[in-house]
Coordinates of C-alpha atoms and ligand atoms in Angstrom, one line a residue:
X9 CA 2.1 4.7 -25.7
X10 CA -1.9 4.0 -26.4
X11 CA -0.4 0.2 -27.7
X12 CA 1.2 -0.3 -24.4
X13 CA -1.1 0.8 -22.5
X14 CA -3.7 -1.3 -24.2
X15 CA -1.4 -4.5 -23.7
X16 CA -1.4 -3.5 -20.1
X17 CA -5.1 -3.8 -19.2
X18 CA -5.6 -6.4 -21.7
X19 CA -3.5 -8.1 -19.2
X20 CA -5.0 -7.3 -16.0
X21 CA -8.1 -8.8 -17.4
X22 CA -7.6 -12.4 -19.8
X23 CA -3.9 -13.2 -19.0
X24 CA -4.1 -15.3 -16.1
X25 CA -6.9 -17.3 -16.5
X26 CA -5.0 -18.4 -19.8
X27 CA -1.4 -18.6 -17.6
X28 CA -3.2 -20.8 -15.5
X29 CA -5.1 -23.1 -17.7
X30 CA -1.4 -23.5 -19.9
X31 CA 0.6 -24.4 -16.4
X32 CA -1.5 -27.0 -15.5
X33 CA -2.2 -28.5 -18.9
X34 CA 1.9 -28.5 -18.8
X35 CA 1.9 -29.8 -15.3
X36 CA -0.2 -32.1 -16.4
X37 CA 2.0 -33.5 -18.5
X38 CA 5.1 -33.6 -16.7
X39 CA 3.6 -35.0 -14.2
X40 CA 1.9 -38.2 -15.7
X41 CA 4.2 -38.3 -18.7
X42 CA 2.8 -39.6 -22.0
X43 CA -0.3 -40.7 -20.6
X44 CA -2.1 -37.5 -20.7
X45 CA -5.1 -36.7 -18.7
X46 CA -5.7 -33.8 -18.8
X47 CA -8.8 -33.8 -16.5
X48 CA -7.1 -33.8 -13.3
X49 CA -4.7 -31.3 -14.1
X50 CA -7.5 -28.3 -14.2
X51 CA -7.8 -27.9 -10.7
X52 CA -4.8 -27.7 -8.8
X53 CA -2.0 -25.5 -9.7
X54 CA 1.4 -27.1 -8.6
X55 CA 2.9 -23.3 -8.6
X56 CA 1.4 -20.5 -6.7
X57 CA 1.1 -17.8 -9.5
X58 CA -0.5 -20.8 -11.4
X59 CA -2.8 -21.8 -8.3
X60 CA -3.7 -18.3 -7.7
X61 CA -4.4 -17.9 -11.2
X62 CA -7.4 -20.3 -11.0
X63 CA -9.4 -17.8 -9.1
X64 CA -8.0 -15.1 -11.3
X65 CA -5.7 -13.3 -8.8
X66 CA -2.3 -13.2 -9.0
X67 CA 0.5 -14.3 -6.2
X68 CA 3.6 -11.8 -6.4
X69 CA 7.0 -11.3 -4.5
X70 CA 9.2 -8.0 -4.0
X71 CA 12.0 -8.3 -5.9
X72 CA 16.1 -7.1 -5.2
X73 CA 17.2 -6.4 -8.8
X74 CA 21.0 -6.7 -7.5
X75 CA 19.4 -10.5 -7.2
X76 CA 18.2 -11.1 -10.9
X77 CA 22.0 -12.4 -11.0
X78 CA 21.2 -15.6 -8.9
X79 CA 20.3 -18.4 -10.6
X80 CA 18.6 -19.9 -7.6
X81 CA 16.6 -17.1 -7.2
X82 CA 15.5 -16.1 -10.4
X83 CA 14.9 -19.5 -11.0
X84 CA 12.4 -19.5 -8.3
X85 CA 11.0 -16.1 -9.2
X86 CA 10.2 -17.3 -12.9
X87 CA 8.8 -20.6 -11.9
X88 CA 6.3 -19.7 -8.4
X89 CA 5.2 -15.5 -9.1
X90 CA 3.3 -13.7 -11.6
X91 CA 3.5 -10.3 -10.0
X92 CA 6.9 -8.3 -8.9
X93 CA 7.1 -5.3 -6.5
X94 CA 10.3 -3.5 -6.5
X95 CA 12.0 -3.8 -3.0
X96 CA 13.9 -0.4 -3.3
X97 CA 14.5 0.4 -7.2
X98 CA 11.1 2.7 -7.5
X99 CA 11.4 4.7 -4.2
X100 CA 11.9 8.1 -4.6
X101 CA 15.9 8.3 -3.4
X102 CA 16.7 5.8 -6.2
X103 CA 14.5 7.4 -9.2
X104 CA 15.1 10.5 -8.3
X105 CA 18.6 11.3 -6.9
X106 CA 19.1 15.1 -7.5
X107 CA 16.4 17.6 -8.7
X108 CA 14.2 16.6 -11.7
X109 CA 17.0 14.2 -12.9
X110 CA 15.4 11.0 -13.1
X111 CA 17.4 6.8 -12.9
X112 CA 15.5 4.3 -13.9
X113 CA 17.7 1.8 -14.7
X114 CA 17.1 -0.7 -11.9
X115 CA 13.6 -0.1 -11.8
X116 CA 13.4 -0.4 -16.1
X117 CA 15.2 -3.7 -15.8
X118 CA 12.7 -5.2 -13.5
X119 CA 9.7 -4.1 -15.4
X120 CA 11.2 -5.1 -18.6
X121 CA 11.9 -8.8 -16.7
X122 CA 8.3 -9.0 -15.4
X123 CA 7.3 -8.2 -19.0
X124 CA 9.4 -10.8 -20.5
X125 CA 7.7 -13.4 -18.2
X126 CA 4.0 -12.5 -18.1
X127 CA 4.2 -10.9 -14.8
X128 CA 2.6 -7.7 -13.6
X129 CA 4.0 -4.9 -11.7
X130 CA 3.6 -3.1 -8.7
X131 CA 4.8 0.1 -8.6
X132 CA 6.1 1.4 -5.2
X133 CA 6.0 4.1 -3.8
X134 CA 5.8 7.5 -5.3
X135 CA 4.9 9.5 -2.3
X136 CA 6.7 8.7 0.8
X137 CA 8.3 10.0 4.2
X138 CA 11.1 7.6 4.2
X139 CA 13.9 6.9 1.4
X140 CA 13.7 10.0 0.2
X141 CA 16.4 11.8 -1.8
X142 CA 19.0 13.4 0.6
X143 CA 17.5 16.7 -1.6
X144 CA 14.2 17.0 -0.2
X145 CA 15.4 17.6 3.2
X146 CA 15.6 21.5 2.8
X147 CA 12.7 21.8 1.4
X148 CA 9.7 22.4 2.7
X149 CA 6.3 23.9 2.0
X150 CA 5.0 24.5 -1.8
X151 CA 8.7 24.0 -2.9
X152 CA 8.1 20.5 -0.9
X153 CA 4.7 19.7 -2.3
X154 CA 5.8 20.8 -6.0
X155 CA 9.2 18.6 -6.2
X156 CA 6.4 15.6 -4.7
X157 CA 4.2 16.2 -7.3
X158 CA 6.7 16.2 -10.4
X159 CA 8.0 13.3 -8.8
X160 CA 5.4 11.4 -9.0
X161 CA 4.4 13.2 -12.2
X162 CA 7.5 12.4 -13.6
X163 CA 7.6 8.6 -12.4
X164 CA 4.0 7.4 -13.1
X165 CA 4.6 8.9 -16.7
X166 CA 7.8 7.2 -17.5
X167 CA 6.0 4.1 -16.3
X168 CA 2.7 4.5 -17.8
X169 CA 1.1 1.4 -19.3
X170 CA 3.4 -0.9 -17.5
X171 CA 2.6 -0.8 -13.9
X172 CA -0.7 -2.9 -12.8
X173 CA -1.0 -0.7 -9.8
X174 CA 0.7 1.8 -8.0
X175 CA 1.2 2.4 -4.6
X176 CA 0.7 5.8 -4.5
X177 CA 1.1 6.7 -1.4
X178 CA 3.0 4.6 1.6
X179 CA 2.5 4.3 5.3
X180 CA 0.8 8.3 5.8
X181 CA -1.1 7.5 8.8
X182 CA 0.4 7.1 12.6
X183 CA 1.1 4.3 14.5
X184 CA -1.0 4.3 17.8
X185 CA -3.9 5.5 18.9
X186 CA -4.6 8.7 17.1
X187 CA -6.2 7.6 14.5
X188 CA -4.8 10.4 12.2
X189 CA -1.7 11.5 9.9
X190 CA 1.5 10.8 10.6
X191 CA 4.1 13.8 11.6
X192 CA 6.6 14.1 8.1
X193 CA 7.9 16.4 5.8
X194 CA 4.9 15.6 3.4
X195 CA 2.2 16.0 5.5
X196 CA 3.1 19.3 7.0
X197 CA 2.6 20.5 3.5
X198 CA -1.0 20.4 4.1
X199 CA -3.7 17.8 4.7
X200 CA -4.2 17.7 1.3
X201 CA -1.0 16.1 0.3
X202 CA -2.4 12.7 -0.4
X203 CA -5.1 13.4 -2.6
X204 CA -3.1 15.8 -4.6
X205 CA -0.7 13.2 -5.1
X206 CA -3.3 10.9 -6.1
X207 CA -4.8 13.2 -9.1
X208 CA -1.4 13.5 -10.3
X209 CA -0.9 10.2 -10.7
X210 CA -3.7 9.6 -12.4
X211 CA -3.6 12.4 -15.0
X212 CA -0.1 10.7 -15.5
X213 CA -1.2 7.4 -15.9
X214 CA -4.8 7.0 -16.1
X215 CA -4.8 3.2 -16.9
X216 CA -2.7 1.6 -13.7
X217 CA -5.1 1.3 -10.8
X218 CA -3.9 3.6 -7.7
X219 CA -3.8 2.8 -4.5
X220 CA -2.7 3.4 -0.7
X221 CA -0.4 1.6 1.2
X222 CA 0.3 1.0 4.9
X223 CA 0.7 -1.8 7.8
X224 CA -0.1 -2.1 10.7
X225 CA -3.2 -1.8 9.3
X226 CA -4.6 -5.3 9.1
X227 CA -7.0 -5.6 11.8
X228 CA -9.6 -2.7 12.6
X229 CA -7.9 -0.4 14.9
X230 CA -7.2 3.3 15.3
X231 CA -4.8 3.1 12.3
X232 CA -7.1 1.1 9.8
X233 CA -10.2 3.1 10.9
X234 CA -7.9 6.6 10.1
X235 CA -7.6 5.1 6.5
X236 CA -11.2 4.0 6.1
X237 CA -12.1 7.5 6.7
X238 CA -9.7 8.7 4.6
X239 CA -10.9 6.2 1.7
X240 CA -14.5 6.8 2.2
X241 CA -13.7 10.4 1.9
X242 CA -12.0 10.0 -1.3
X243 CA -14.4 7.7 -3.0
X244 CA -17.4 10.0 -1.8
X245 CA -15.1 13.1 -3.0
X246 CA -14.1 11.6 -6.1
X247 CA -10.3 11.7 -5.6
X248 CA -9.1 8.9 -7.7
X249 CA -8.5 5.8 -5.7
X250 CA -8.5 2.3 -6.7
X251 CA -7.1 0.2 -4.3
X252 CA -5.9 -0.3 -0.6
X253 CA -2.9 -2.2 0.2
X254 CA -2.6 -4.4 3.3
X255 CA 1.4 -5.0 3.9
X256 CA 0.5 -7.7 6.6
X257 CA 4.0 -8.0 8.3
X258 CA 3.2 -10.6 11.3
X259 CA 5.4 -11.1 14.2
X260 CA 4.8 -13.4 17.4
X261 CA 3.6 -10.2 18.8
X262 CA 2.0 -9.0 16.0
X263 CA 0.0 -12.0 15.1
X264 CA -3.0 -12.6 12.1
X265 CA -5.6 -10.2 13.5
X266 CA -8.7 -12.1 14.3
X267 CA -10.9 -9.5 12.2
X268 CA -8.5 -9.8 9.1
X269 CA -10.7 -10.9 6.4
X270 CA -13.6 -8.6 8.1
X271 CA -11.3 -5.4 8.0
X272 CA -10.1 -6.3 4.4
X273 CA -13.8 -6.7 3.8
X274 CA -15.4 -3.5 5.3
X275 CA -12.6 -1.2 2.9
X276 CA -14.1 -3.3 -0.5
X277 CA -17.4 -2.1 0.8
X278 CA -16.3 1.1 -0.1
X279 CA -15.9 0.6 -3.3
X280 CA -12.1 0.1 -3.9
X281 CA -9.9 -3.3 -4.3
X282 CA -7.9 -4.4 -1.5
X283 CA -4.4 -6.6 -2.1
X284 CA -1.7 -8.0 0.6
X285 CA 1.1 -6.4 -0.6
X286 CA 4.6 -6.9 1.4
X287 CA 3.6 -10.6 3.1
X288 CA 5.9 -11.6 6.0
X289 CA 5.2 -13.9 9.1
X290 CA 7.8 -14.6 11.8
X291 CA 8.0 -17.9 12.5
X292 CA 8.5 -21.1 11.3
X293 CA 7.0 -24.9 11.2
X294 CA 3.3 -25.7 11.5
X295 CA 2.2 -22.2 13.1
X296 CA 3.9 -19.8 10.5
X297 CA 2.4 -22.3 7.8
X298 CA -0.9 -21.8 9.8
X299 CA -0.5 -18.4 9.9
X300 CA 0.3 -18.1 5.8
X301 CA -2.7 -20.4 4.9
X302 CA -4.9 -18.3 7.1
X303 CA -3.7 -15.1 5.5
X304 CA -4.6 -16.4 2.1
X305 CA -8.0 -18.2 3.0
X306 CA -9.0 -14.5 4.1
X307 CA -8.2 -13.2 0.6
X308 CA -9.7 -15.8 -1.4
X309 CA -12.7 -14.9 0.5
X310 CA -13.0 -12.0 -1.1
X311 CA -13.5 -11.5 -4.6
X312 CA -12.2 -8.2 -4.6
X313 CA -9.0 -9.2 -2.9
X314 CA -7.3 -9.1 -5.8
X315 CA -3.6 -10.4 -5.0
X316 CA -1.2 -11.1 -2.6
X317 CA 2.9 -10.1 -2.6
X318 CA 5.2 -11.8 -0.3
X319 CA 8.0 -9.3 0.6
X320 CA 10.5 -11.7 -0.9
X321 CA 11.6 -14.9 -1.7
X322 CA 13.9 -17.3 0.5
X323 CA 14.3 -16.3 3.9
X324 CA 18.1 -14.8 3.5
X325 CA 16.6 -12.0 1.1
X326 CA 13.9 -10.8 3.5
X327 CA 15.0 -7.6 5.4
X328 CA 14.0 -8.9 8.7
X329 CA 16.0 -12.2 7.3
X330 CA 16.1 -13.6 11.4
X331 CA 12.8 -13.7 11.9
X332 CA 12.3 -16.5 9.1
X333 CA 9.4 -15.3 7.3
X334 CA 9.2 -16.3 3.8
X335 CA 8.1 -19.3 1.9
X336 CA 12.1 -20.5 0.9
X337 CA 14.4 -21.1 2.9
X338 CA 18.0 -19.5 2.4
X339 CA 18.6 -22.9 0.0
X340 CA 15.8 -22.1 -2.3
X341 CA 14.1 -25.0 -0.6
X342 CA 10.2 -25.1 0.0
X343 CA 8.8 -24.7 3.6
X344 CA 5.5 -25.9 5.7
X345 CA 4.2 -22.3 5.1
X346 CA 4.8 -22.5 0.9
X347 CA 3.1 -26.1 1.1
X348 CA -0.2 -24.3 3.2
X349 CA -0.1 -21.2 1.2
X350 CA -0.2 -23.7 -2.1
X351 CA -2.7 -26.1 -0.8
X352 CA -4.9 -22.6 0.7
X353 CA -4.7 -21.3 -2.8
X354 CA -6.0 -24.3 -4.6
X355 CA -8.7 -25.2 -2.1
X356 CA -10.0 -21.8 -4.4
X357 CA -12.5 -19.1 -3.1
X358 CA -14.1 -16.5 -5.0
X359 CA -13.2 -15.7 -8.1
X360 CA -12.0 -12.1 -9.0
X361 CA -14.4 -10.5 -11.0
X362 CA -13.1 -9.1 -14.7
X363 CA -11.2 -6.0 -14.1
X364 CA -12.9 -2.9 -14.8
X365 CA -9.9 -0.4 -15.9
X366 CA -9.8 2.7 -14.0
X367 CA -11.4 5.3 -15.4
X368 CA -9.6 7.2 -18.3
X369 CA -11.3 10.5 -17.9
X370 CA -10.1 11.1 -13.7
X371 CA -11.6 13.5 -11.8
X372 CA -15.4 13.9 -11.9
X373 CA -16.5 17.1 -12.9
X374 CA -19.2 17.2 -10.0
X375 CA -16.6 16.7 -7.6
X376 CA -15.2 20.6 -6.4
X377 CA -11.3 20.8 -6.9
X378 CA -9.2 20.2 -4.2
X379 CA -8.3 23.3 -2.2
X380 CA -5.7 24.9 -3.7
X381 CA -2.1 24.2 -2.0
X382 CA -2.2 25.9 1.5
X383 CA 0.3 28.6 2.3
X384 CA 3.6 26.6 3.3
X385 CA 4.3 26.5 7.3
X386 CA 7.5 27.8 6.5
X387 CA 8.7 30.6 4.4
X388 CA 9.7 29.2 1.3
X389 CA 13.3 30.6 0.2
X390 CA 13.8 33.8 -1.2
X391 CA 14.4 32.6 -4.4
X392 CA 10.8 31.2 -4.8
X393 CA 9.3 34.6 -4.0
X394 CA 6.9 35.9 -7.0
X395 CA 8.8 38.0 -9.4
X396 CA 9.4 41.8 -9.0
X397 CA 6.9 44.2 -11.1
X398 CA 10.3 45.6 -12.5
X399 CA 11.5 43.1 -13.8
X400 CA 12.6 43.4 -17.2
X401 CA 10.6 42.9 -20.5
X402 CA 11.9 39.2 -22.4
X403 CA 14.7 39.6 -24.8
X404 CA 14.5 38.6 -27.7
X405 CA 15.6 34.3 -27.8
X406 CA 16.0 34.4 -23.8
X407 CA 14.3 31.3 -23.9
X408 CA 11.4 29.4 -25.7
X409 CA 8.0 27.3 -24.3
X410 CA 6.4 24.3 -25.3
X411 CA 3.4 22.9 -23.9
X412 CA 2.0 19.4 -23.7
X413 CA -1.4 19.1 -22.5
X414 CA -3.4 15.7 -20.6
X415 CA -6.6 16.8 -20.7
X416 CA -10.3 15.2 -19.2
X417 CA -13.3 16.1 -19.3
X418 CA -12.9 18.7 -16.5
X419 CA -9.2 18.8 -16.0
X420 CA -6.0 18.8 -17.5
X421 CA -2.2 18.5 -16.6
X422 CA -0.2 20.6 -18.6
X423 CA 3.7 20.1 -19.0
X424 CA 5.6 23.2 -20.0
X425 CA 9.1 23.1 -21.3
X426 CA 11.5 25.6 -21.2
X427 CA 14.4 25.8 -23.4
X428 CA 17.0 28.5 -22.9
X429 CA 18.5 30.6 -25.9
X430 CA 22.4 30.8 -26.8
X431 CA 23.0 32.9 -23.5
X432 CA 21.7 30.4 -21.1
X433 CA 19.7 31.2 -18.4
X434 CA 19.8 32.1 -14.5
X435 CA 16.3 32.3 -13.9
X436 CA 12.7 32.5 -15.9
X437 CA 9.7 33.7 -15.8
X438 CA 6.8 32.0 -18.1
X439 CA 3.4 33.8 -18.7
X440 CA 0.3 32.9 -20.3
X441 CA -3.1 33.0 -20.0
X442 CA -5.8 30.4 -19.1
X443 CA -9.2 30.0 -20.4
X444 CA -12.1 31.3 -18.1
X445 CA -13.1 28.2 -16.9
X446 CA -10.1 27.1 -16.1
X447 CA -8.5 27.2 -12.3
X448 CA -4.8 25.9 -11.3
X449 CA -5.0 23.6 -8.5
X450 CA -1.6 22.2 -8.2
X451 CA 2.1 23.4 -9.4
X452 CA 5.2 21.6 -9.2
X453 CA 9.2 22.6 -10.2
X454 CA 7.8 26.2 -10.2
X455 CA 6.5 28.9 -7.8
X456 CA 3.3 30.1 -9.7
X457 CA 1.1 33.7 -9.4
X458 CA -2.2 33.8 -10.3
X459 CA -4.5 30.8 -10.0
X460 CA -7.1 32.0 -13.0
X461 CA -6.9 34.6 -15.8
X462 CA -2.9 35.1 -16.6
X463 CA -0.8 33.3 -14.6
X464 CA 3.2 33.1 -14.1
X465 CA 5.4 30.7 -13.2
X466 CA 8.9 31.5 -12.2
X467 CA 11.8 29.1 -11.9
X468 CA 12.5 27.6 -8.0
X469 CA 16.2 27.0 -6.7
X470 CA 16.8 23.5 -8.7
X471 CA 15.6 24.9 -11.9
X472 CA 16.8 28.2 -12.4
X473 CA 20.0 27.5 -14.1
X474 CA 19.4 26.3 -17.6
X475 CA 22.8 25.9 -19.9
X476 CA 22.8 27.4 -23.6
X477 CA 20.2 25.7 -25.8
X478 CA 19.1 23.2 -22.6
X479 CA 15.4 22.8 -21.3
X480 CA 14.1 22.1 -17.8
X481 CA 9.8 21.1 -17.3
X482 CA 8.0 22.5 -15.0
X483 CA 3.7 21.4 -14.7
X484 CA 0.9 22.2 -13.2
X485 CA -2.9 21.0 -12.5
X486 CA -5.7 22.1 -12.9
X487 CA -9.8 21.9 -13.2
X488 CA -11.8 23.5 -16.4
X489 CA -10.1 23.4 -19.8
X490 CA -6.3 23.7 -20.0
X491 CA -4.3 26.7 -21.8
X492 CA -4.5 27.0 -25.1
X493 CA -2.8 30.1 -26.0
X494 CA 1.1 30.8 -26.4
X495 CA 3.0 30.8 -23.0
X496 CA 6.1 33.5 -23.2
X497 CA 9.0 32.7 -21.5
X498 CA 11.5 35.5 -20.1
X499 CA 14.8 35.9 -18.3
X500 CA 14.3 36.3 -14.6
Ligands
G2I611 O1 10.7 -0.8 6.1 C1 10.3 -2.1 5.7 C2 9.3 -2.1 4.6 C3 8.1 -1.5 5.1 N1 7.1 -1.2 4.1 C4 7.6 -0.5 3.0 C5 8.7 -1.2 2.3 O2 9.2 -0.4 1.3 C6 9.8 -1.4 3.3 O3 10.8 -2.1 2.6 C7 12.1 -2.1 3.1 C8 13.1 -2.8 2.2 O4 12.7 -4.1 2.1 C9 14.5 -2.6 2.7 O5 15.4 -3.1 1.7 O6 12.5 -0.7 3.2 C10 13.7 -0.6 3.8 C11 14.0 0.9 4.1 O7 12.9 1.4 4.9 C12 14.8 -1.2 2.9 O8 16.1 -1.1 3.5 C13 17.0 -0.3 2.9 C14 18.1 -0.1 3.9 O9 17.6 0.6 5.0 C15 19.2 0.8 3.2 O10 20.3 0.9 4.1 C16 19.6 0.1 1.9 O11 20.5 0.9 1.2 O12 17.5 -1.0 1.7 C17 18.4 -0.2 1.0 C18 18.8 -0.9 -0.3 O13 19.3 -2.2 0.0

């Protein structure tokens, strides 16, 4: 895990320089045959993951696995992009598709592509109020927050090392004029969804860079200025965040803002990265290839602009496929905009500063915990209520614990495994105590009594039904020192 990981930042920081300089010394070549010069060939990148590389940024795409199986498009793909998004594969409904049981076949076979080519990946979206498992939607509350938390618990860990950067979470705040959160499932399980989902997915994978996601967000306006507040707040609050993710979907209507590259810029004064992240303009000819180039002379601008994604690759694979918006047309054939967007990205710009990796040890320790999860705003269902004082003592080989432990200086995620005896089990109960220091600030796949001292945890609706000699995980989060002791586990 440490030896992936390690490959991973090593390739956020020397890779593309190196991609770069080979393309064009092989451009170079094919282009002026035997007579080599290699001179020429150091400026201009005749791909855009290769142009892009020469100010040390990359130039991805989102990607339909279903599509790896065209020729034309992989083709394309392998030769222009050195960053992949998944289009759907990642979301929650298709990692995710009943309780705790986790797919990651589509998603495993596009990072395992990316890493056959020398691409990075962008992870998206753990936390999000659309494509969500048909599951979710009778939950509500701490059973809500807790199955959003092992989610992206669960998600961020089995991809840990690989992703460059996550989008954490997607599109939270409202359209219009409010400035503020958007009405969902997620956010009426408190304010404080974000940031808890944040911390998670940093104790899960501390080394991918995290970030937040949204459109309509381009241009200062109500929405943007909600998540600049939000962002300040984090970085001032310590809540690990890393990054800031423009989509930048442009329509006649919904042109380039004017104040792009200034609203890109005012969020890296705040300390994060920003990245374009699901690139589409309507259009086509001389103004979409206007539009494109102006897009990507904003970014180079910036030296914290890190990358940009276009949200796919010929026209025919975008999801809006009639407004035109992409760089191929449905042949595979290059259009005005990929010409502008090449010739933007090798008139160069600032150069990306070496990557710092995010921190490995997450949330300061001056920073006070998050408030623990509020009371739900509905009842939670009977069968997540706390368990009854008479319930009875643990038989002997009910069931057993086992307890990993990621651990900072100041926090911890602990992972606790419970494996039923020969009888099987309808329902448990797991004890233990936690050192003095020590205060839970997050629980997920279990309903949990007791923030300090000796706490429970108790089984929730999904969970409770373990077969002979089968295991089901709950977690939880917490500041101070993590459990040491033995947790007990008991029949509920
Ligand atoms: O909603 C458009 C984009 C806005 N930003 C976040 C992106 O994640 C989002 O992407 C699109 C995908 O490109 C579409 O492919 O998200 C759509 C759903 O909101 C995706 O469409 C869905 C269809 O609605 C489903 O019917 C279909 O089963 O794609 C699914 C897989 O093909």
């Amino acid at each position: 895990m440490n030896q992936v990981s390690a490959r991973s930042s090593g390739r956020r920081t020397t890779p593309p320089r190196l991609r770069a300089a080979l393309a064009s010394i092989a451009t170079g070549l094919v282009a002026v045959g035997t007579t080599v010069v290699l001179a020429a060939s150091a400026s201009a990148g005749t791909t855009l993951g290769a142009a892009a590389a020469e100010t040390g940024r990359y130039f991805g795409t989102a990607v339909a696995v279903n599509r790896l199986s065209d020729s034309v498009y992989v083709g394309i793909l392998n030769r222009e992009f050195t960053s992949v998004t998944a289009e759907n594969e990642m979301k929650w409904d298709a990692t995710e598709p009943s309780p705790n049981q986790f797919t990651y076949a589509s998603g495993d076979k596009l990072v395992s592509h990316a890493e056959a080519y020398g691409m990075r990946v962008r992870g998206h979206a753990l936390a999000w109020h659309q494509q969500q498992p048909r599951w979710t939607a009778v939950l509500s509350g701490t059973a809500l927050r807790n199955a959003m938390l092992n989610h992206v618990t669960q998600v961020a860990t089995h991809y840990r090392g690989r992703i460059d950067a996550w989008n954490v979470v997607n599109e939270a705040f409202a359209d219009g004029g409010s400035g503020g959160r958007r009405d969902s499932n997620l956010q009426r399980t408190g304010d404080d969804w974000i940031e808890a989902a944040f911390r998670a997915a940093r104790a899960a994978d501390p080394g991918a860079k995290l970030c937040y996601n949204d459109y309509n967000t381009d241009g200062q306006n109500p929405k943007s200025n909600g998540v600049y507040a939000m962002v300040r707040d984090f970085r001032a609050r310590g809540v690990p965040i890393d990054c800031v993710g423009f989509q930048s979907h442009f329509t006649a209507q919904s042109p380039v803002p004017a104040d792009y590259q200034a609203n890109l810029q005012r969020f890296v004064d705040l300390g994060v990265e920003v990245q374009i992240t699901e690139l589409d303009i309507e259009g086509s000819g001389s103004s979409q290839a206007d539009s494109y180039s102006r897009v990507v002379r904003a970014c180079l601008a910036i030296s914290r602009c890190t990358g940009i994604t276009v949200s796919g690759i010929r026209d025919t694979d975008s999801w809006r496929s009639s407004a035109t918006p992409l760089l191929f047309d449905g042949n595979g054939t290059r259009k005005p905009a990929y010409a502008s967007t090449l010739d933007a990205l090798n008139a160069g710009g600032t150069t990306v500063p070496p990557t710092t990796p995010p921190p490995t040890t997450p949330p300061p320790t001056t920073t006070p915990p998050p408030t623990t999860t509020p009371p739900p705003t509905t009842t939670p269902p009977p069968t997540t209520t706390p368990p009854p004082t008479t319930t009875p003592p643990p038989g002997d080989g009910d069931c057993a614990t086992s307890v990993s432990l990621n651990s900072w200086s100041g926090g911890f995620v602990a992972t606790v495994k419970v494996t039923a005896g020969p009888a099987g089990l309808d329902g448990w109960v797991v004890n233990l105590t936690l050192p003095s220091d020590a205060t839970v600030t997050a629980v997920w796949s279990a309903q949990s009594t007791g923030t300090a001292g000796a706490v429970s945890f108790r089984s929730v609706s999904y969970n409770s039904a373990v077969g002979a000699g089968a295991g089901t995980e709950f977690g939880f989060q917490g500041t101070g020192s993590g459990p040491t002791g033995t947790a007990t586990c008991a029949r509920a």
